[in-house]
Coordinates of C-alpha atoms in Angstrom, one line a residue:
X1 CA 124.9 102.6 110.5
X2 CA 122.5 102.2 113.3
X3 CA 123.6 99.5 115.8
X4 CA 121.4 96.4 115.4
X5 CA 121.8 95.8 119.2
X6 CA 120.2 99.2 119.8
X7 CA 117.3 98.3 117.6
X8 CA 116.8 95.0 119.4
X9 CA 116.9 96.7 122.8
X10 CA 114.3 99.2 121.7
X11 CA 112.2 96.4 120.3
X12 CA 112.3 94.6 123.7
X13 CA 111.4 97.8 125.5
X14 CA 108.4 98.4 123.3
X15 CA 107.4 94.8 123.4
X16 CA 107.3 94.7 127.1
X17 CA 105.3 97.9 127.2
X18 CA 102.7 96.4 124.8
X19 CA 102.5 93.2 126.8
X20 CA 101.8 95.2 130.0
X21 CA 98.8 96.6 128.3
X22 CA 97.2 93.2 128.0
X23 CA 94.0 92.5 130.0
X24 CA 94.3 89.9 132.7
X25 CA 92.1 87.7 130.7
X26 CA 94.8 87.4 128.0
X27 CA 93.7 89.8 125.2
X28 CA 93.9 93.5 124.7
X29 CA 91.1 96.0 125.1
X30 CA 92.8 99.4 124.4
X31 CA 91.4 102.8 125.0
X32 CA 89.8 105.1 122.4
X33 CA 90.2 108.8 122.6
X34 CA 87.6 111.0 124.2
X35 CA 85.5 112.8 121.7
X36 CA 83.9 116.2 121.9
X37 CA 81.5 115.1 119.1
X38 CA 80.3 112.1 121.1
X39 CA 80.1 114.2 124.2
X40 CA 77.9 116.7 122.5
X41 CA 75.5 114.1 121.0
X42 CA 75.3 112.3 124.4
X43 CA 74.4 115.6 126.2
X44 CA 71.7 116.4 123.6
X45 CA 70.2 112.9 123.9
X46 CA 70.1 113.0 127.6
X47 CA 68.7 116.6 127.7
X48 CA 65.9 115.8 125.3
X49 CA 65.1 112.6 127.2
X50 CA 64.8 114.6 130.4
X51 CA 62.8 117.3 128.7
X52 CA 60.4 114.8 127.3
X53 CA 59.7 112.8 130.4
X54 CA 62.3 110.0 130.5
X55 CA 61.7 107.6 133.4
X56 CA 65.1 108.2 134.9
X57 CA 65.6 111.9 134.3
X58 CA 66.9 112.8 137.7
X59 CA 69.8 110.4 137.4
X60 CA 70.8 112.1 134.1
X61 CA 71.2 115.7 135.2
X62 CA 74.7 115.2 136.7
X63 CA 75.8 113.5 133.5
X64 CA 74.5 116.4 131.4
X65 CA 76.4 118.9 133.7
X66 CA 79.6 116.9 133.4
X67 CA 79.3 116.7 129.6
X68 CA 78.6 120.4 129.4
X69 CA 81.6 121.3 131.5
X70 CA 83.8 119.1 129.3
X71 CA 82.6 121.0 126.2
X72 CA 83.2 124.4 127.8
X73 CA 86.7 123.3 128.9
X74 CA 87.7 122.0 125.4
X75 CA 86.7 124.8 123.0
X76 CA 89.6 125.5 120.7
X77 CA 91.1 129.0 120.4
X78 CA 89.5 129.5 116.9
X79 CA 86.0 129.0 118.5
X80 CA 85.4 125.5 117.2
X81 CA 85.7 122.0 118.6
X82 CA 87.7 119.1 117.3
X83 CA 86.7 115.5 117.4
X84 CA 89.5 114.8 120.0
X85 CA 91.6 117.1 122.2
X86 CA 94.4 116.6 119.6
X87 CA 92.1 117.4 116.6
X88 CA 91.7 120.6 114.6
X89 CA 88.3 122.2 114.8
X90 CA 85.7 121.1 112.3
X91 CA 82.2 122.4 111.4
X92 CA 80.4 119.1 112.3
X93 CA 81.6 118.8 115.9
X94 CA 81.2 122.6 116.4
X95 CA 77.6 122.6 115.3
X96 CA 76.8 119.6 117.5
X97 CA 78.5 121.3 120.5
X98 CA 76.4 124.5 119.9
X99 CA 73.3 122.4 119.6
X100 CA 74.0 120.6 122.9
X101 CA 74.8 123.8 124.8
X102 CA 71.7 125.5 123.4
X103 CA 69.5 122.6 124.5
X104 CA 70.9 122.7 128.0
X105 CA 70.7 126.5 128.2
X106 CA 74.4 126.9 128.6
X107 CA 74.9 128.7 125.3
X108 CA 72.9 131.6 126.7
X109 CA 74.9 131.5 130.0
X110 CA 78.2 131.6 128.1
X111 CA 77.7 134.3 125.4
X112 CA 81.4 134.5 124.5
X113 CA 81.6 130.7 123.9
X114 CA 78.5 130.9 121.7
X115 CA 79.8 133.9 119.8
X116 CA 83.2 132.4 119.1
X117 CA 81.5 129.1 117.9
X118 CA 79.1 130.9 115.6
X119 CA 81.9 132.9 114.1
X120 CA 83.7 129.7 113.4
X121 CA 80.7 128.1 111.9
X122 CA 80.0 131.1 109.6
X123 CA 83.6 131.1 108.5
X124 CA 83.3 127.5 107.5
X125 CA 80.2 128.2 105.4
X126 CA 77.4 127.4 107.8
X127 CA 74.9 124.8 106.6
X128 CA 76.3 124.8 103.1
X129 CA 79.7 124.2 104.5
X130 CA 78.4 121.2 106.5
X131 CA 76.8 119.7 103.4
X132 CA 80.0 120.3 101.4
X133 CA 82.0 118.4 104.0
X134 CA 80.0 115.2 103.4
X135 CA 78.9 115.6 99.8
X136 CA 76.3 113.1 98.7
X137 CA 76.6 111.1 101.9
X138 CA 73.8 112.1 104.2
X139 CA 74.9 109.7 107.0
X140 CA 76.2 112.5 109.2
X141 CA 74.9 115.8 107.7
X142 CA 71.2 115.0 108.2
X143 CA 71.7 113.8 111.9
X144 CA 73.6 117.0 112.6
X145 CA 70.9 119.2 111.1
X146 CA 68.3 117.2 113.0
X147 CA 70.1 117.9 116.2
X148 CA 70.2 121.6 115.2
X149 CA 66.5 121.6 114.5
X150 CA 65.7 119.9 117.8
X151 CA 67.7 122.7 119.5
X152 CA 65.6 125.3 117.5
X153 CA 68.6 126.6 115.6
X154 CA 67.4 125.8 112.1
X155 CA 64.0 125.2 110.5
X156 CA 63.0 121.6 109.8
X157 CA 62.8 122.5 106.1
X158 CA 66.6 122.4 106.1
X159 CA 66.6 118.7 107.2
X160 CA 66.5 116.3 104.3
X161 CA 63.8 113.6 104.6
X162 CA 65.2 110.1 104.9
X163 CA 63.2 107.1 103.5
X164 CA 62.7 105.4 106.8
X165 CA 60.0 103.2 105.2
X166 CA 62.8 101.5 103.2
X167 CA 64.0 99.8 106.4
X168 CA 61.1 97.4 106.2
X169 CA 62.5 95.9 103.0
X170 CA 64.7 92.8 103.1
X171 CA 68.4 93.8 103.5
X172 CA 69.1 92.2 100.1
X173 CA 67.2 95.0 98.5
X174 CA 69.2 97.8 99.9
X175 CA 71.9 97.6 97.2
X176 CA 69.2 98.2 94.5
X177 CA 67.5 101.2 96.0
X178 CA 70.8 103.2 96.6
X179 CA 70.1 104.4 100.1
X180 CA 71.5 107.9 100.9
X181 CA 73.3 106.6 104.0
X182 CA 75.9 104.0 104.5
X183 CA 75.0 100.4 105.5
X184 CA 75.7 100.7 109.2
X185 CA 73.4 103.7 109.6
X186 CA 69.9 102.1 109.2
X187 CA 68.9 102.9 112.8
X188 CA 69.7 106.6 112.1
X189 CA 67.8 106.4 108.8
X190 CA 64.7 105.2 110.7
X191 CA 64.8 107.3 113.8
X192 CA 65.9 110.6 112.2
X193 CA 63.7 110.0 109.2
X194 CA 60.7 109.6 111.5
X195 CA 61.7 112.7 113.5
X196 CA 61.6 114.7 110.3
X197 CA 58.3 113.2 109.4
X198 CA 56.9 113.9 112.8
X199 CA 57.9 117.6 112.8
X200 CA 57.6 118.4 109.1
X201 CA 55.3 116.0 107.2
X202 CA 55.5 116.0 103.4
X203 CA 53.0 118.2 101.5
X204 CA 52.1 115.4 99.2
X205 CA 49.0 113.7 100.8
X206 CA 49.8 110.3 99.1
X207 CA 53.4 110.3 100.4
X208 CA 52.1 111.5 103.8
X209 CA 49.7 108.6 103.9
X210 CA 52.2 106.0 102.8
X211 CA 54.8 107.1 105.3
X212 CA 52.3 107.3 108.1
X213 CA 51.1 103.8 107.4
X214 CA 54.7 102.5 107.5
X215 CA 55.7 104.4 110.6
X216 CA 55.2 101.7 113.2
X217 CA 56.5 98.9 111.0
X218 CA 59.8 100.8 110.4
X219 CA 60.1 101.5 114.1
X220 CA 60.3 97.8 114.8
X221 CA 63.6 97.7 112.9
X222 CA 65.1 99.7 115.7
X223 CA 64.2 97.0 118.1
X224 CA 65.5 94.2 115.8
X225 CA 68.8 95.9 115.3
X226 CA 69.5 97.1 118.8
X227 CA 72.2 94.9 120.5
X228 CA 72.0 93.7 124.1
X229 CA 74.3 96.6 125.2
X230 CA 71.7 99.1 123.9
X231 CA 74.4 100.8 121.8
X232 CA 74.1 100.6 118.0
X233 CA 77.6 99.7 116.8
X234 CA 78.7 100.4 120.4
X235 CA 78.9 104.0 119.1
X236 CA 77.8 106.9 121.2
X237 CA 77.0 109.3 118.3
X238 CA 74.8 106.8 116.4
X239 CA 73.0 105.7 119.6
X240 CA 72.5 109.3 120.7
X241 CA 71.0 110.3 117.4
X242 CA 68.5 107.5 117.7
X243 CA 67.7 108.4 121.3
X244 CA 67.2 112.1 120.7
X245 CA 65.0 111.4 117.7
X246 CA 62.8 109.1 119.8
X247 CA 62.6 111.5 122.7
X248 CA 61.5 114.2 120.3
X249 CA 58.7 112.1 118.9
X250 CA 57.1 111.2 122.2
X251 CA 59.0 107.9 122.6
X252 CA 61.5 108.8 125.3
X253 CA 60.2 105.9 127.5
X254 CA 60.1 103.3 124.7
X255 CA 62.3 100.3 125.3
X256 CA 64.7 101.3 122.5
X257 CA 65.2 104.7 123.9
X258 CA 65.7 103.4 127.5
X259 CA 68.2 100.8 126.3
X260 CA 70.0 103.5 124.4
X261 CA 70.1 105.7 127.5
X262 CA 71.4 102.9 129.5
X263 CA 74.3 102.5 127.0
X264 CA 75.0 106.2 127.1
X265 CA 75.1 106.3 130.9
X266 CA 77.4 103.2 131.1
X267 CA 79.8 104.7 128.5
X268 CA 80.6 108.0 130.3
X269 CA 84.2 108.7 131.2
X270 CA 85.3 110.0 134.7
X271 CA 85.9 113.5 133.3
X272 CA 82.3 113.7 132.1
X273 CA 83.1 113.0 128.5
X274 CA 82.3 110.2 126.1
X275 CA 84.5 108.2 123.6
X276 CA 83.3 107.5 120.0
X277 CA 82.9 103.8 120.7
X278 CA 83.3 101.4 123.6
X279 CA 86.5 99.7 122.5
X280 CA 88.3 98.1 119.5
X281 CA 89.3 95.0 121.5
X282 CA 89.3 92.5 118.6
X283 CA 91.1 94.8 116.3
X284 CA 93.9 95.8 118.8
X285 CA 94.2 92.2 119.9
X286 CA 94.8 90.8 116.5
X287 CA 97.2 93.7 115.7
X288 CA 99.1 93.0 118.9
X289 CA 99.4 89.3 118.2
X290 CA 100.6 89.9 114.7
X291 CA 103.1 92.5 115.8
X292 CA 104.5 90.3 118.6
X293 CA 104.8 87.3 116.3
X294 CA 107.0 88.8 113.7
X295 CA 110.3 87.4 115.1
X296 CA 108.9 84.1 116.2
X297 CA 111.4 83.9 119.1
X298 CA 108.9 84.3 121.9
X299 CA 105.4 82.9 121.6
X300 CA 104.3 83.4 125.2
X301 CA 101.6 85.8 124.0
X302 CA 99.9 83.0 122.1
X303 CA 98.0 81.8 125.1
X304 CA 95.0 79.3 125.1
X305 CA 92.9 82.0 126.8
X306 CA 93.6 84.5 124.0
X307 CA 92.9 81.9 121.3
X308 CA 89.5 80.9 122.8
X309 CA 88.5 84.5 123.2
X310 CA 89.4 85.2 119.5
X311 CA 87.5 82.2 118.3
X312 CA 84.5 83.2 120.4
X313 CA 84.5 86.6 118.7
X314 CA 83.7 85.0 115.3
X315 CA 80.1 85.5 114.3
X316 CA 78.0 82.4 114.5
X317 CA 74.7 83.6 113.0
X318 CA 73.4 86.0 110.3
X319 CA 74.0 89.5 111.7
X320 CA 70.8 91.5 112.3
X321 CA 72.5 94.8 111.4
X322 CA 73.8 94.1 107.9
X323 CA 72.5 90.6 107.2
X324 CA 76.1 89.4 106.9
X325 CA 76.6 85.7 106.9
X326 CA 78.3 84.0 109.8
X327 CA 82.1 83.4 109.9
X328 CA 83.6 86.9 110.2
X329 CA 84.9 89.2 113.0
X330 CA 84.0 92.7 114.0
X331 CA 86.1 95.2 115.9
X332 CA 85.1 94.2 119.4
X333 CA 83.7 91.3 121.4
X334 CA 80.7 93.4 122.5
X335 CA 77.2 92.9 121.3
X336 CA 77.1 96.0 119.1
X337 CA 80.0 94.9 116.9
X338 CA 79.4 94.3 113.2
X339 CA 81.5 91.9 111.1
X340 CA 83.7 93.6 108.6
X341 CA 86.5 93.1 106.0
X342 CA 89.3 94.7 108.0
X343 CA 88.9 92.9 111.3
X344 CA 88.3 89.5 109.6
X345 CA 91.7 89.4 107.8
X346 CA 93.4 90.7 111.0
X347 CA 91.9 87.7 112.8
X348 CA 92.9 85.3 110.0
X349 CA 96.5 86.5 110.3
X350 CA 96.5 86.1 114.1
X351 CA 94.9 82.6 113.8
X352 CA 97.7 81.5 111.5
X353 CA 100.2 82.6 114.3
X354 CA 98.3 80.4 116.7
X355 CA 98.2 77.6 114.2
X356 CA 101.9 77.6 113.4
X357 CA 103.5 78.6 116.8
X358 CA 101.0 77.9 119.5
X359 CA 101.3 74.8 121.7
X360 CA 98.0 73.2 120.9
X361 CA 96.7 69.7 120.2
X362 CA 95.3 68.4 116.9
X363 CA 91.7 69.1 117.9
X364 CA 92.5 72.7 118.5
X365 CA 94.4 73.0 115.3
X366 CA 91.3 71.6 113.5
X367 CA 89.1 74.2 115.2
X368 CA 91.5 77.0 114.1
X369 CA 91.5 75.7 110.5
X370 CA 87.7 75.5 110.5
X371 CA 87.4 79.1 111.8
X372 CA 89.9 80.3 109.2
X373 CA 88.1 78.5 106.4
X374 CA 84.8 80.1 107.3
X375 CA 86.5 83.5 107.6
X376 CA 88.2 83.2 104.2
X377 CA 85.0 82.2 102.5
X378 CA 83.2 85.1 104.1
X379 CA 85.7 87.5 102.6
X380 CA 85.7 85.9 99.2
X381 CA 81.9 86.2 99.1
X382 CA 82.1 89.9 100.1
X383 CA 84.3 90.9 97.1
X384 CA 82.8 93.8 95.1
X385 CA 82.3 93.8 91.3
X386 CA 85.3 96.1 90.9
X387 CA 87.4 93.3 92.4
X388 CA 88.2 95.2 95.6
X389 CA 86.7 94.7 99.1
X390 CA 84.3 97.0 100.9
X391 CA 84.1 97.3 104.7
X392 CA 80.7 95.8 105.5
X393 CA 78.4 95.0 102.6
X394 CA 79.1 94.1 99.0
X395 CA 77.3 96.2 96.4
X396 CA 75.3 98.5 98.6
X397 CA 76.4 101.6 96.7
X398 CA 79.1 104.2 96.4
X399 CA 78.9 105.6 100.0
X400 CA 82.0 105.5 102.2
X401 CA 82.7 102.1 103.7
X402 CA 80.3 100.4 101.3
X403 CA 82.7 100.9 98.4
X404 CA 86.0 99.2 97.9
X405 CA 89.2 100.5 99.6
X406 CA 92.8 99.9 99.0
X407 CA 93.7 99.4 102.6
X408 CA 90.8 96.9 103.1
X409 CA 91.6 95.1 99.9
X410 CA 95.4 94.7 100.7
X411 CA 94.6 93.5 104.2
X412 CA 92.0 90.9 102.9
X413 CA 94.6 89.6 100.4
X414 CA 97.1 89.1 103.2
X415 CA 94.6 87.3 105.3
X416 CA 93.6 85.0 102.4
X417 CA 97.2 84.4 101.4
X418 CA 98.1 82.7 104.7
X419 CA 95.1 80.3 104.4
X420 CA 95.4 79.8 100.7
X421 CA 94.9 76.0 100.9
X422 CA 91.4 76.5 102.3
X423 CA 90.2 78.1 99.1
X424 CA 92.7 76.8 96.5
X425 CA 89.9 74.7 94.9
X426 CA 88.1 77.9 93.7
X427 CA 88.0 78.6 90.0
X428 CA 88.9 82.2 90.5
X429 CA 92.0 83.3 92.5
X430 CA 90.9 86.2 94.8
X431 CA 94.5 87.3 95.1
X432 CA 94.7 87.8 91.4
X433 CA 91.4 89.7 91.1
X434 CA 92.4 91.8 94.2
X435 CA 95.7 92.7 92.5
X436 CA 93.8 93.9 89.5
X437 CA 91.8 96.3 91.8
X438 CA 95.0 97.6 93.4
X439 CA 96.6 98.1 90.0
X440 CA 93.7 100.0 88.7
X441 CA 92.7 102.2 91.7
X442 CA 96.0 103.9 92.4
X443 CA 96.6 107.6 92.8
X444 CA 99.6 108.1 90.7
X445 CA 102.2 105.9 92.6
X446 CA 100.4 105.6 95.9
X447 CA 97.2 104.4 97.5
X448 CA 94.6 106.1 99.7
X449 CA 92.9 104.3 102.6
X450 CA 89.3 104.4 103.7
X451 CA 89.7 104.2 107.5
X452 CA 92.7 106.4 108.3
X453 CA 93.5 110.0 107.6
X454 CA 95.9 112.8 108.3
X455 CA 94.4 116.0 109.6
X456 CA 97.5 118.0 108.5
X457 CA 96.8 117.3 104.9
X458 CA 94.3 119.5 103.1
X459 CA 92.4 116.5 101.7
X460 CA 92.5 114.8 105.2
X461 CA 93.6 111.6 103.5
X462 CA 96.6 109.4 104.5
X463 CA 98.6 108.0 101.6
X464 CA 101.4 106.9 103.9
X465 CA 99.0 104.5 105.6
X466 CA 97.4 103.3 102.4
X467 CA 100.6 102.8 100.5
X468 CA 102.3 101.1 103.5
X469 CA 99.4 98.6 103.8
X470 CA 99.6 97.7 100.2
X471 CA 103.3 97.3 100.3
X472 CA 102.9 94.9 103.3
X473 CA 101.0 92.6 101.0
X474 CA 104.0 92.5 98.7
X475 CA 106.2 91.8 101.7
X476 CA 104.1 89.0 103.0
X477 CA 103.9 87.3 99.6
X478 CA 107.5 87.8 98.5
X479 CA 109.0 84.7 96.9
X480 CA 112.4 85.0 95.2
X481 CA 111.6 81.9 93.1
X482 CA 108.5 83.4 91.6
X483 CA 109.2 86.9 90.4
X484 CA 106.4 89.4 90.0
X485 CA 105.1 90.2 86.6
X486 CA 107.0 93.2 85.2
X487 CA 104.0 95.6 85.4
X488 CA 103.3 94.6 89.0
X489 CA 106.9 94.9 90.0
X490 CA 107.1 98.4 88.4
X491 CA 104.0 99.4 90.4
X492 CA 105.6 98.2 93.6
X493 CA 108.9 99.8 93.0
X494 CA 107.3 103.1 92.1
X495 CA 105.3 103.0 95.3
X496 CA 108.5 102.3 97.2
X497 CA 110.2 105.3 95.7
X498 CA 107.1 107.5 96.4
X499 CA 107.1 106.4 100.0
X500 CA 110.8 107.0 100.4
X501 CA 110.3 110.5 99.1
X502 CA 107.8 111.3 101.8
X503 CA 110.4 111.2 104.6
X504 CA 110.6 114.4 106.7
X505 CA 113.8 116.2 107.6
X506 CA 113.9 114.7 111.1
X507 CA 113.8 111.2 109.7
X508 CA 110.2 110.4 110.5
X509 CA 107.1 110.3 108.4
X510 CA 103.8 112.1 108.7
X511 CA 102.3 115.6 108.7
X512 CA 101.1 117.6 105.8
X513 CA 101.1 121.0 104.1
X514 CA 99.4 122.7 107.0
X515 CA 102.1 121.8 109.4
X516 CA 104.8 122.4 106.8
X517 CA 103.7 126.0 106.3
X518 CA 103.5 126.6 110.0
X519 CA 106.9 125.2 110.8
X520 CA 109.1 126.7 108.2
X521 CA 109.2 123.7 105.8
X522 CA 109.3 120.9 108.4
X523 CA 106.6 118.3 108.7
X524 CA 105.4 116.9 112.0
X525 CA 106.4 113.2 112.1
X526 CA 104.2 110.7 114.0
X527 CA 105.1 107.4 115.6
X528 CA 102.2 105.7 113.8
X529 CA 103.1 106.8 110.3
X530 CA 106.9 106.4 110.8
X531 CA 106.4 102.9 111.9
X532 CA 104.1 102.1 109.0
X533 CA 106.6 103.6 106.5
X534 CA 109.4 101.6 107.9
X535 CA 107.4 98.4 107.3
X536 CA 106.5 99.5 103.8
X537 CA 110.0 100.3 102.8
X538 CA 111.1 96.8 103.9
X539 CA 108.6 95.1 101.6
X540 CA 111.0 94.0 98.9
X541 CA 113.3 92.1 101.2
X542 CA 116.4 93.8 99.8
X543 CA 117.7 94.7 103.3
X544 CA 117.7 97.8 105.4
X545 CA 120.7 99.3 103.6
X546 CA 118.7 99.4 100.4
X547 CA 117.1 102.8 101.3
X548 CA 119.4 105.4 102.8
X549 CA 116.5 107.0 104.6
X550 CA 115.5 103.8 106.4
X551 CA 118.2 104.0 109.0
X552 CA 117.4 107.6 109.7
X553 CA 113.7 106.6 110.2
X554 CA 114.7 103.7 112.4
X555 CA 116.9 106.0 114.4
X556 CA 114.0 108.4 114.8
X557 CA 111.8 105.6 116.1
X558 CA 114.4 104.2 118.4
X559 CA 114.8 107.7 120.0
X560 CA 111.1 107.8 120.6
X561 CA 111.3 104.5 122.5
X562 CA 114.4 105.6 124.4
X563 CA 112.6 108.8 125.4
X564 CA 109.3 106.8 126.1
X565 CA 107.6 109.1 123.7
X566 CA 106.6 106.2 121.4
X567 CA 103.4 106.0 123.3
X568 CA 102.2 109.4 122.2
X569 CA 99.2 109.2 119.9
X570 CA 98.2 111.0 116.8
X571 CA 94.6 111.3 115.6
X572 CA 95.2 109.3 112.4
X573 CA 92.1 107.1 112.8
X574 CA 89.0 107.8 110.7
X575 CA 85.8 106.5 112.3
X576 CA 82.4 106.6 110.5
X577 CA 81.8 109.7 108.4
X578 CA 85.1 111.5 108.9
X579 CA 85.1 111.3 112.7
X580 CA 88.7 111.5 113.9
X581 CA 90.0 109.3 116.8
X582 CA 93.2 108.0 118.2
X583 CA 93.7 104.7 120.0
X584 CA 96.1 104.3 123.0
X585 CA 97.6 101.1 121.6
X586 CA 98.2 102.2 118.0
X587 CA 101.6 103.7 118.5
X588 CA 102.7 100.9 120.8
X589 CA 101.6 98.2 118.4
X590 CA 103.0 99.9 115.3
X591 CA 106.3 100.5 117.0
X592 CA 106.7 96.9 118.0
X593 CA 105.8 95.7 114.5
X594 CA 108.2 98.1 112.7
X595 CA 111.1 97.3 115.0
X596 CA 110.5 93.6 114.8
X597 CA 110.7 93.8 111.0
X598 CA 113.9 95.8 111.2
X599 CA 115.4 93.2 113.5
X600 CA 114.3 90.5 111.1
X601 CA 115.9 92.4 108.2
X602 CA 119.2 92.7 110.1
X603 CA 119.1 88.9 111.0
X604 CA 118.5 88.1 107.3
X605 CA 121.5 90.2 106.4
X606 CA 123.7 88.4 108.9
X607 CA 122.5 85.0 107.6
X608 CA 123.0 86.1 104.0
X609 CA 126.5 87.4 104.7
X610 CA 127.4 84.2 106.5
X611 CA 126.2 82.1 103.6
X612 CA 128.0 84.2 101.2
X613 CA 131.2 84.0 103.2
X614 CA 130.8 80.2 103.5
X615 CA 130.3 79.8 99.8
X616 CA 133.5 81.8 99.0
X617 CA 135.6 79.7 101.4
X618 CA 134.3 76.5 99.9
X619 CA 135.0 77.6 96.4
X620 CA 138.5 78.7 97.3

């Protein structure tokens, strides 16, 4: 048996490490991975702005050179580029890198780089391979081909037209017209659709006239949706696609383009690269609070400053990007954030920690409850017809992040559960309807998430993450006096058995067939997935000894802490449209949460044994 004292010591080490990452203002900001894809799009946007007479072109030349050098230094040995320096090559990032290097003239100066990249692209199927990667979702395929066309690498005929004129319709109509892009990509729909129209007008004179008449009206949507920071969604790729499209349609000096360029300039990293997004401050803060609050023995992280910051992050008005009602949270406190159904339950869970364990007066408790009530109602209103929860908008269609997801749904249900009294008056129980979704939309005995993946798996999905998150709902709602219905209990137990069987030989979890084949049958375990699996396997409150592999997994994680390798990241994060990332705080947070739950399980065993012994003595 692993020594409980050892687990506690490792927990304390990991806990202090996580606390040190806190910003002086009391919350966490984190650090997203650098992205070759973001760097390539930023370089293209800057270069096209310079080429088309941007007002500040001289200041951008050094940024372009720094981005180019980063790309040249980070080409993989197979000729392609991955989304991060830890990522496998993919056709999307490679095509964007080639487009950027072509626009700057560096592809011609580095023929071996270009040759290796083109060989990789051809091996992956070229344009057909790119389209196959994204299927019906045009959110990323069309922008990439637009970038390619702007670099002169493909004819505009290969770029599908996007209905930019639809952006002038009220947002409530979007779910009826089945847009070919996801809800967050309306700025790209407009800017790229207009670039296609500008360079390759439709042959039909009626359609040409209609689109021409709607051109300026649709362009106003870009102004309406642009946040104060200038960055749409705080995302470099989305903002860069808008800027390059405007620059290529004689609008490099428009206010929208200049705001976007300002955001790009302010987002560059010291090494000349760009991340995928500014930060995930709200997300990593709520995750940190919830991880540090598991044991309830030290509430020093529940500070008034952190609470006020979190309450201030709640949206107070209808959001211009998605039309979302007030009352929710997005992933960051920055102006480009959009409220969603993953960050909102994270905030609800964290607010419950403040409510129960923070040292606050009655007025503050009332404010917390009011915020949680609004957040809960926002989530209930967002539920899809299939009884699951989407990320941003209910009923917009079947595109990624607009459809329901198991990880989102389970997280929402956890958030709603801890504030159940705020919605108990409702005729329909959202937890019951949510469970019907989780019951129906399983993949055999496990669940697949929307927002996280595993690049080592052929399907690039991450069933360990998805299954663990669903099992955490069972853990949080466990009540020995109210047993689960037989069918639901069977589903949970089958999922537990499935998860236990995913353990690698080294005791950890993670990896996939690609790594298994390359390492003679051994998977590559990750801190993030091992931590998640440990939490998932503890969901039925039967104790740590219930699964023989659990102690081996805990030993694996403790060794990572003792070696200080628990801070090593894996690119398990999926951003928009299969864009990989990792976050500096993910392994730290997940390690703290997993070890805290192990400590709690050991404490429960000790209490249970003491009660059992006491009962025996009394009866004798």
